[in-house]
CSV table of C-alpha atoms in Angstrom, one decimal:
chain,number,residue,atom,x,y,z
S,1095,MET,CA,154.8,98.2,13.3
S,1096,SER,CA,152.5,95.1,13.6
S,1097,GLY,CA,155.5,92.9,14.0
S,1098,ALA,CA,156.6,94.8,17.0
S,1099,MET,CA,153.2,94.5,18.7
S,1100,ARG,CA,153.2,91.7,21.2
S,1101,THR,CA,150.2,93.0,23.2
S,1102,VAL,CA,147.1,94.9,22.1
S,1103,THR,CA,144.6,96.1,24.6
S,1104,VAL,CA,141.0,96.8,23.6
S,1105,VAL,CA,139.4,99.1,26.2
S,1106,GLY,CA,135.6,98.6,26.0
S,1107,ALA,CA,133.9,95.2,25.8
S,1108,SER,CA,131.3,96.8,23.5
S,1109,LEU,CA,130.1,96.3,20.0
S,1110,ALA,CA,133.0,98.3,18.7
S,1111,GLY,CA,135.4,96.6,21.0
S,1112,LEU,CA,134.3,93.1,19.8
S,1113,TYR,CA,134.6,94.1,16.2
S,1114,ALA,CA,138.0,95.5,16.9
S,1115,ALA,CA,139.1,92.2,18.5
S,1116,LEU,CA,137.7,90.2,15.6
S,1117,ALA,CA,139.4,92.5,13.1
S,1118,LEU,CA,142.8,92.1,14.8
S,1119,ARG,CA,142.6,88.4,14.4
S,1120,ASP,CA,141.3,88.7,10.9
S,1121,GLU,CA,144.3,90.9,10.0
S,1122,GLY,CA,146.7,88.3,11.2
S,1123,TYR,CA,147.6,89.7,14.6
S,1124,ASP,CA,148.5,86.6,16.7
S,1125,GLY,CA,149.9,88.3,19.8
S,1126,ARG,CA,148.4,88.8,23.3
S,1127,LEU,CA,144.9,90.3,23.1
S,1128,VAL,CA,143.4,91.9,26.3
S,1129,ILE,CA,139.8,93.1,26.4
S,1130,VAL,CA,138.8,95.3,29.3
S,1131,GLY,CA,135.2,96.0,30.0
S,1132,ASP,CA,133.5,97.7,33.0
S,1133,GLU,CA,130.4,95.6,32.7
S,1134,HIS,CA,130.3,92.0,33.8
S,1135,HIS,CA,128.8,90.9,30.5
S,1136,ARG,CA,130.5,89.9,27.3
S,1137,PRO,CA,129.6,92.1,24.3
S,1138,TYR,CA,125.8,92.2,23.6
S,1139,ASP,CA,123.5,93.9,21.2
S,1140,ARG,CA,122.1,97.1,22.6
S,1141,PRO,CA,119.3,98.1,20.2
S,1142,PRO,CA,116.9,95.4,21.5
S,1143,LEU,CA,117.2,96.8,25.1
S,1144,SER,CA,114.6,99.5,24.5
S,1145,LYS,CA,112.4,97.2,22.4
S,1146,GLU,CA,112.2,93.4,22.5
S,1147,PHE,CA,114.1,92.9,25.7
S,1148,LEU,CA,112.1,95.6,27.5
S,1149,THR,CA,108.8,94.1,26.5
S,1150,GLY,CA,110.0,90.6,27.5
S,1151,ALA,CA,109.9,89.2,23.9
S,1152,LEU,CA,113.7,88.6,24.1
S,1153,THR,CA,115.8,87.2,26.9
S,1154,ALA,CA,119.3,88.3,27.9
S,1155,ASP,CA,121.0,85.1,26.4
S,1156,ARG,CA,119.6,86.1,23.0
S,1157,LEU,CA,121.5,89.4,23.0
S,1158,ALA,CA,125.0,87.9,22.8
S,1159,LEU,CA,127.0,89.3,19.8
S,1160,ALA,CA,129.3,86.3,19.6
S,1161,ASP,CA,128.9,82.6,20.3
S,1162,ALA,CA,131.2,80.4,22.4
S,1163,GLU,CA,133.2,79.3,19.3
S,1164,GLU,CA,133.8,82.9,18.2
S,1165,ILE,CA,134.8,83.9,21.7
S,1166,ALA,CA,137.2,81.0,21.9
S,1167,GLY,CA,138.7,81.8,18.5
S,1168,LEU,CA,139.7,85.2,19.7
S,1169,ASP,CA,142.1,83.7,22.3
S,1170,ALA,CA,141.7,86.8,24.3
S,1171,GLU,CA,142.2,87.6,28.0
S,1172,TRP,CA,138.8,89.1,29.2
S,1173,LEU,CA,138.9,91.5,32.1
S,1174,LEU,CA,135.2,92.1,32.7
S,1175,GLY,CA,133.7,94.1,35.6
S,1176,THR,CA,137.0,96.0,35.4
S,1177,ARG,CA,137.2,99.8,34.8
S,1178,ALA,CA,140.1,101.5,33.2
S,1179,ALA,CA,141.3,104.4,35.3
S,1180,ALA,CA,144.0,106.0,33.2
S,1181,LEU,CA,146.1,105.7,30.0
S,1182,ASP,CA,149.8,106.2,30.7
S,1183,THR,CA,151.3,106.9,27.2
S,1184,ALA,CA,154.7,107.5,28.7
S,1185,ASP,CA,155.2,103.8,29.6
S,1186,ARG,CA,152.5,102.5,27.3
S,1187,SER,CA,150.2,101.1,29.8
S,1188,VAL,CA,146.5,101.0,30.7
S,1189,VAL,CA,146.0,101.5,34.4
S,1190,LEU,CA,143.0,99.8,35.9
S,1191,GLU,CA,140.9,101.0,38.9
S,1192,SER,CA,142.6,98.3,41.0
S,1193,GLY,CA,146.0,99.9,40.3
S,1194,ARG,CA,147.1,97.1,38.0
S,1195,ARG,CA,149.0,98.2,35.0
S,1196,LEU,CA,148.6,96.5,31.6
S,1197,THR,CA,151.7,97.1,29.6
S,1198,THR,CA,150.7,97.2,26.0
S,1199,ASP,CA,152.1,98.0,22.5
S,1200,GLY,CA,148.8,99.1,21.0
S,1201,VAL,CA,145.5,100.4,22.4
S,1202,VAL,CA,142.0,100.4,20.8
S,1203,LEU,CA,139.6,102.8,22.6
S,1204,ALA,CA,136.1,101.6,22.4
S,1205,THR,CA,134.6,102.8,25.7
S,1206,GLY,CA,131.4,104.2,24.1
S,1207,ALA,CA,129.2,106.7,25.9
S,1208,ALA,CA,127.2,107.1,29.1
S,1209,PRO,CA,123.7,108.6,29.5
S,1210,ARG,CA,123.6,112.3,30.3
S,1211,ARG,CA,121.9,113.1,33.6
S,1212,LEU,CA,119.3,115.8,34.2
S,1213,PRO,CA,120.9,119.1,35.2
S,1214,GLY,CA,120.5,120.3,38.8
S,1215,ARG,CA,119.7,117.0,40.3
S,1216,PRO,CA,120.0,116.8,44.1
S,1217,PRO,CA,123.3,115.7,45.7
S,1218,GLU,CA,121.6,112.6,47.1
S,1219,GLY,CA,120.7,111.5,43.6
S,1220,PRO,CA,117.3,111.0,41.9
S,1221,PRO,CA,114.4,109.3,43.7
S,1222,SER,CA,113.8,105.6,43.4
S,1223,GLY,CA,112.0,104.8,40.1
S,1224,VAL,CA,114.1,107.0,37.9
S,1225,HIS,CA,115.9,105.1,35.2
S,1226,THR,CA,118.4,105.6,32.3
S,1227,LEU,CA,118.7,103.0,29.6
S,1228,ARG,CA,122.2,102.2,28.2
S,1229,THR,CA,123.3,98.9,29.6
S,1230,LEU,CA,121.7,95.4,30.0
S,1231,ASP,CA,121.5,96.0,33.8
S,1232,ASP,CA,119.7,99.3,33.2
S,1233,ALA,CA,117.2,97.5,30.9
S,1234,ALA,CA,116.7,94.7,33.4
S,1235,ALA,CA,116.0,97.2,36.2
S,1236,LEU,CA,113.5,99.1,34.1
S,1237,ARG,CA,111.8,95.9,32.9
S,1238,GLU,CA,111.4,94.8,36.5
S,1239,ALA,CA,109.8,98.2,37.4
S,1240,LEU,CA,107.4,97.9,34.6
S,1241,SER,CA,106.3,94.4,35.5
S,1242,ARG,CA,104.5,95.5,38.7
S,1243,GLY,CA,101.3,96.5,37.0
S,1244,GLN,CA,100.1,99.5,35.0
S,1245,ALA,CA,102.2,102.5,35.6
S,1246,ARG,CA,102.3,106.2,34.8
S,1247,VAL,CA,105.5,106.4,32.8
S,1248,VAL,CA,107.2,109.7,32.0
S,1249,VAL,CA,109.9,109.6,29.4
S,1250,ILE,CA,112.1,112.6,29.3
S,1251,GLY,CA,113.6,113.1,25.9
S,1252,ALA,CA,112.0,112.1,22.6
S,1253,GLY,CA,115.1,111.0,20.7
S,1254,PHE,CA,115.4,107.5,19.3
S,1255,ILE,CA,115.9,105.8,22.7
S,1256,GLY,CA,113.1,107.8,24.4
S,1257,ALA,CA,110.8,107.1,21.5
S,1258,GLU,CA,111.5,103.4,21.5
S,1259,VAL,CA,111.0,103.2,25.3
S,1260,ALA,CA,107.7,105.1,25.0
S,1261,SER,CA,106.6,102.7,22.3
S,1262,SER,CA,107.5,99.6,24.3
S,1263,CYS,CA,105.8,101.0,27.4
S,1264,ALA,CA,102.6,101.8,25.4
S,1265,THR,CA,102.6,98.3,23.9
S,1266,MET,CA,102.8,96.9,27.5
S,1267,GLY,CA,99.7,98.9,28.5
S,1268,HIS,CA,101.3,101.7,30.5
S,1269,ARG,CA,100.1,105.3,30.5
S,1270,VAL,CA,103.0,107.2,28.8
S,1271,THR,CA,103.9,110.8,28.6
S,1272,VAL,CA,106.9,112.0,26.6
S,1273,VAL,CA,108.5,115.3,27.5
S,1274,GLU,CA,110.8,117.0,24.9
S,1275,ALA,CA,112.5,120.4,25.3
S,1276,ALA,CA,112.7,121.1,21.6
S,1277,PRO,CA,109.6,122.2,19.6
S,1278,GLN,CA,109.5,118.8,17.9
S,1279,PRO,CA,111.3,115.4,18.4
S,1280,LEU,CA,114.5,114.9,16.3
S,1281,LEU,CA,114.2,118.5,14.9
S,1282,PRO,CA,118.0,119.0,14.4
S,1283,GLN,CA,118.3,115.7,12.6
S,1284,LEU,CA,115.2,115.7,10.5
S,1285,GLY,CA,113.9,119.2,10.1
S,1286,GLN,CA,110.5,120.6,10.9
S,1287,GLU,CA,108.3,118.7,8.4
S,1288,MET,CA,109.7,115.2,9.0
S,1289,ALA,CA,110.0,115.8,12.8
S,1290,GLU,CA,106.3,116.4,12.8
S,1291,ALA,CA,105.8,113.0,11.1
S,1292,CYS,CA,107.8,111.3,13.8
S,1293,ALA,CA,105.9,113.2,16.5
S,1294,ALA,CA,102.6,111.9,15.1
S,1295,LEU,CA,103.7,108.3,15.9
S,1296,HIS,CA,103.3,109.0,19.6
S,1297,THR,CA,99.9,110.6,19.4
S,1298,ASP,CA,98.7,107.8,17.0
S,1299,HIS,CA,99.2,105.3,19.8
S,1300,GLY,CA,97.7,107.3,22.7
S,1301,VAL,CA,101.0,108.6,24.1
S,1302,THR,CA,100.9,112.2,25.3
S,1303,LEU,CA,103.7,114.3,23.8
S,1304,LEU,CA,104.7,117.5,25.5
S,1305,THR,CA,107.1,119.6,23.5
S,1306,GLY,CA,108.8,122.9,24.1
S,1307,THR,CA,109.4,122.5,27.8
S,1308,GLY,CA,112.2,121.0,29.9
S,1309,VAL,CA,112.2,119.4,33.3
S,1310,SER,CA,113.1,121.4,36.4
S,1311,GLY,CA,112.8,118.7,39.0
S,1312,LEU,CA,111.9,115.2,40.1
S,1313,HIS,CA,109.9,114.9,43.4
S,1314,ALA,CA,109.6,111.9,45.6
S,1315,ASP,CA,106.8,110.7,48.0
S,1316,THR,CA,107.4,110.0,51.7
S,1317,ARG,CA,108.9,106.6,50.9
S,1318,GLY,CA,111.5,108.1,48.5
S,1319,ASN,CA,109.8,106.8,45.3
S,1320,VAL,CA,109.4,109.2,42.4
S,1321,ALA,CA,105.9,110.7,42.4
S,1322,TRP,CA,106.0,113.9,40.3
S,1323,VAL,CA,107.9,115.4,37.4
S,1324,GLU,CA,108.1,119.2,37.6
S,1325,LEU,CA,108.2,120.9,34.2
S,1326,ALA,CA,110.0,124.1,33.4
S,1327,ASP,CA,106.7,125.7,32.6
S,1328,GLY,CA,105.3,125.0,36.1
S,1329,ARG,CA,103.2,122.0,35.3
S,1330,TYR,CA,103.5,118.8,37.4
S,1331,LEU,CA,103.1,115.3,35.9
S,1332,PRO,CA,102.3,112.3,38.2
S,1333,ALA,CA,104.7,109.5,37.6
S,1334,ASP,CA,105.4,106.0,38.9
S,1335,VAL,CA,108.3,105.4,36.6
S,1336,VAL,CA,110.6,108.0,34.9
S,1337,VAL,CA,113.0,107.2,32.1
S,1338,VAL,CA,115.6,109.9,31.3
S,1339,GLY,CA,116.8,109.8,27.7
S,1340,VAL,CA,118.4,113.2,27.1
S,1341,GLY,CA,121.4,112.0,25.1
S,1342,VAL,CA,124.8,110.6,26.0
S,1343,ARG,CA,128.3,111.8,26.6
S,1344,PRO,CA,131.5,110.0,25.6
S,1345,ASN,CA,133.4,108.0,28.2
S,1346,THR,CA,136.6,110.0,28.2
S,1347,ASP,CA,137.0,111.1,31.8
S,1348,TRP,CA,139.6,108.4,32.5
S,1349,LEU,CA,141.7,109.7,29.6
S,1350,GLU,CA,142.3,113.2,31.0
S,1351,GLY,CA,146.0,113.9,31.3
S,1352,SER,CA,146.9,111.1,28.9
S,1353,GLY,CA,148.1,113.5,26.2
S,1354,LEU,CA,145.2,112.5,23.8
S,1355,ALA,CA,143.3,115.3,22.2
S,1356,LEU,CA,139.8,115.2,23.7
S,1357,ASP,CA,136.8,117.2,22.6
S,1358,ASP,CA,133.4,115.6,23.1
S,1359,GLY,CA,135.1,112.3,22.4
S,1360,VAL,CA,138.6,111.2,21.4
S,1361,VAL,CA,139.7,113.3,18.5
S,1362,CYS,CA,141.0,111.1,15.7
S,1363,ASP,CA,141.5,111.2,11.9
S,1364,ARG,CA,139.2,109.5,9.5
S,1365,GLY,CA,141.1,106.3,10.1
S,1366,GLY,CA,140.6,106.3,13.8
S,1367,ALA,CA,144.2,107.3,14.6
S,1368,THR,CA,144.6,109.6,17.6
S,1369,SER,CA,147.2,112.2,18.5
S,1370,VAL,CA,149.2,109.5,20.2
S,1371,PRO,CA,151.0,106.8,18.2
S,1372,GLY,CA,149.8,103.3,18.8
S,1373,VAL,CA,146.4,104.4,20.1
S,1374,VAL,CA,143.2,104.3,17.9
S,1375,ALA,CA,139.5,104.9,18.7
S,1376,ALA,CA,136.3,103.5,17.3
S,1377,GLY,CA,132.6,103.7,18.0
S,1378,ASP,CA,130.6,106.2,20.0
S,1379,VAL,CA,133.8,107.6,21.7
S,1380,ALA,CA,135.6,108.5,18.5
S,1381,ARG,CA,135.2,112.0,17.2
S,1382,THR,CA,136.1,112.2,13.5
S,1383,ASP,CA,135.7,115.3,11.3
S,1384,GLY,CA,134.2,117.2,14.2
S,1385,THR,CA,131.4,114.7,14.8
S,1386,ARG,CA,130.7,111.4,16.7
S,1387,SER,CA,128.5,108.7,15.2
S,1388,GLU,CA,126.5,107.0,17.9
S,1389,HIS,CA,125.0,104.3,15.7
S,1390,TRP,CA,125.3,100.6,15.4
S,1391,THR,CA,126.5,100.6,11.8
S,1392,SER,CA,129.4,102.9,12.6
S,1393,ALA,CA,130.4,100.8,15.6
S,1394,THR,CA,130.8,97.8,13.3
S,1395,GLN,CA,132.6,99.5,10.4
S,1396,GLN,CA,135.1,101.9,12.1
S,1397,PRO,CA,137.0,99.2,14.1
S,1398,THR,CA,138.2,97.3,11.0
S,1399,VAL,CA,139.8,100.5,9.6
S,1400,ALA,CA,141.2,101.6,12.9
S,1401,VAL,CA,142.8,98.2,13.5
S,1402,ARG,CA,144.5,98.2,10.1
S,1403,ASN,CA,146.0,101.6,10.8
S,1404,LEU,CA,147.1,100.5,14.3
S,1405,LEU,CA,148.9,97.5,12.9
S,1406,ALA,CA,150.4,99.5,10.1
S,1407,GLY,CA,151.6,102.2,12.5
S,1408,THR,CA,150.2,104.9,10.3
S,1409,THR,CA,146.9,105.8,8.5
S,1410,ILE,CA,146.8,103.7,5.4
S,1411,GLU,CA,143.0,103.6,5.2
S,1412,THR,CA,140.1,105.9,6.1
S,1413,HIS,CA,136.5,105.2,7.0
S,1414,THR,CA,134.1,106.6,4.4
S,1415,GLY,CA,130.8,105.0,5.3
S,1416,LEU,CA,127.6,106.9,4.8
S,1417,PRO,CA,125.9,107.7,8.2
S,1418,TYR,CA,122.9,105.4,8.6
S,1419,PHE,CA,120.6,104.6,11.5
S,1420,TRP,CA,117.2,103.0,12.1
S,1421,SER,CA,114.6,102.9,14.8
S,1422,ASP,CA,111.5,100.8,15.5
S,1423,GLN,CA,108.6,102.7,17.0
S,1424,TYR,CA,105.0,101.6,17.4
S,1425,GLY,CA,105.4,98.9,14.7
S,1426,VAL,CA,107.0,101.4,12.3
S,1427,ARG,CA,110.5,101.0,10.9
S,1428,VAL,CA,112.1,104.5,10.7
S,1429,GLN,CA,115.3,104.6,8.6
S,1430,PHE,CA,117.7,107.5,7.8
S,1431,ALA,CA,120.8,107.8,5.8
S,1432,GLY,CA,123.0,110.6,4.6
S,1433,ARG,CA,124.2,114.0,5.8
S,1434,ARG,CA,121.3,116.5,6.0
S,1435,ALA,CA,122.3,120.2,6.5
S,1436,PRO,CA,119.9,122.8,7.9
S,1437,GLY,CA,119.4,124.5,4.5
S,1438,ASP,CA,118.5,121.3,2.7
S,1439,THR,CA,115.0,121.0,1.2
S,1440,VAL,CA,112.9,117.8,1.6
S,1441,ARG,CA,110.9,116.1,-1.2
S,1442,LEU,CA,108.4,113.4,-0.8
S,1443,ALA,CA,109.4,110.7,-3.2
S,1444,GLU,CA,106.7,108.2,-2.5
S,1445,GLY,CA,104.0,107.3,0.0
S,1446,SER,CA,102.4,109.6,2.6
S,1447,PRO,CA,103.4,110.7,6.1
S,1448,GLU,CA,99.7,110.5,7.0
S,1449,ASP,CA,99.8,106.8,6.2
S,1450,ARG,CA,103.1,106.4,8.2
S,1451,SER,CA,104.6,104.9,5.0
S,1452,PHE,CA,106.8,107.0,2.8
S,1453,LEU,CA,110.2,107.8,1.4
S,1454,ALA,CA,111.5,111.4,1.7
S,1455,VAL,CA,114.6,112.7,0.0
S,1456,TYR,CA,116.6,115.7,1.3
S,1457,GLU,CA,118.3,117.8,-1.4
S,1458,ARG,CA,120.8,120.6,-1.8
S,1459,ASP,CA,120.8,122.4,-5.1
S,1460,GLY,CA,118.9,119.5,-6.5
S,1461,VAL,CA,121.4,116.9,-5.4
S,1462,PRO,CA,120.2,114.3,-2.9
S,1463,THR,CA,122.0,114.5,0.5
S,1464,ALA,CA,120.0,112.3,2.8
S,1465,ALA,CA,116.8,110.1,2.9
S,1466,LEU,CA,114.2,109.3,5.5
S,1467,ALA,CA,111.7,106.4,5.3
S,1468,MET,CA,108.9,105.0,7.3
S,1469,ASN,CA,107.9,101.4,6.5
S,1470,ARG,CA,109.5,101.6,3.0
S,1471,PRO,CA,112.6,99.4,3.4
S,1472,ARG,CA,113.2,98.5,-0.2
S,1473,PRO,CA,112.9,102.0,-1.7
S,1474,PHE,CA,115.0,103.3,1.1
S,1475,MET,CA,117.8,100.8,0.5
S,1476,ARG,CA,117.8,101.7,-3.2
S,1477,MET,CA,118.1,105.4,-2.2
S,1478,ARG,CA,120.8,104.7,0.3
S,1479,LYS,CA,122.9,103.0,-2.4
S,1480,GLU,CA,122.3,106.0,-4.7
S,1481,LEU,CA,123.5,108.3,-1.9
S,1482,THR,CA,126.6,106.2,-1.4
S,1483,ARG,CA,127.4,106.3,-5.1
S,1484,ALA,CA,126.7,110.0,-5.4
S,1485,GLY,CA,129.0,110.8,-2.5
S,1486,GLY,CA,131.8,108.7,-3.8
S,1487,LEU,CA,131.6,106.8,-0.6
S,1488,ALA,CA,132.4,103.2,0.2
S,1489,ALA,CA,129.3,100.9,0.4
S,1490,VAL,CA,127.9,100.5,3.9
């Protein structure tokens, strides 16, 4: 099928989108390559947005994922600041918001995800001073808000992005409160004991952590700036800056009516192939085996497999990488790999949670299923390799 492909369109100028474009050229595709991105920026690295970029240690030009030579080598047509509005599978075209149609033989969906909003927000939108953090522009706006002097910062959501933002704000000298609806941060991912260890990172550094309560409202002062966060339990928190980090949702609205199977993402097989021939998906938007992987490693691995299958016209390869993610919080590197299930037990292999330096191994019937580490990178990497071998998985 690759010989019949004269045009391939990558929708999403993201990490996954860039890796898909690079993979296309690496696989020998020499036809027209179009990359559509709703941001005005070429692909950049998102993990530093909540850390080094937010604190000012890293400038925007240092975030680029490809240099000028690599960009030129792609020989691609970049349509940036352009939003895809529809996918017309009948005449094989991507319809842009402007009404322009891009006729294409193959499509790579790499549109990622967007921050979830707080439920019940007023029709006029949130007050000034309320931020989400997903894009470079989001991070620049938040950094500017934090540069005006010491602020009372309320972070809603204690997932990895929320925790990293809280860490950065505390490092910058702001007064930080983190609000988490669950009894502990990251409880579904890590289980009770290890979630408590992550929660302790906040209190170690003077950050107030409020768990077991949600947010029922955001209130502005007379100038329209956020002033109070109303909690579901009736408490009010004074705030100058609010950061909402309550998860993301896949960017699939524009695909409604396309004929693609959609279910909290684009449903695809383990090779990234969708229900429509000639269309593959990779990265945060791809739902494989009933799950989506919203992590950097998956966004770099899935596109290569998806592109091979796109060019072959059928699934000839599957992605078998072990789930892996990391987070830097309060000077501590947190790493996790594997597939933990609710019934798994956890064993402390070395170190101590109290010292914020340990390796913990999750097990099912005595067999390792996942690993979590704080500031133990070498033992963790050895355990990660062991998990990969034990699962019969390809190295990641």
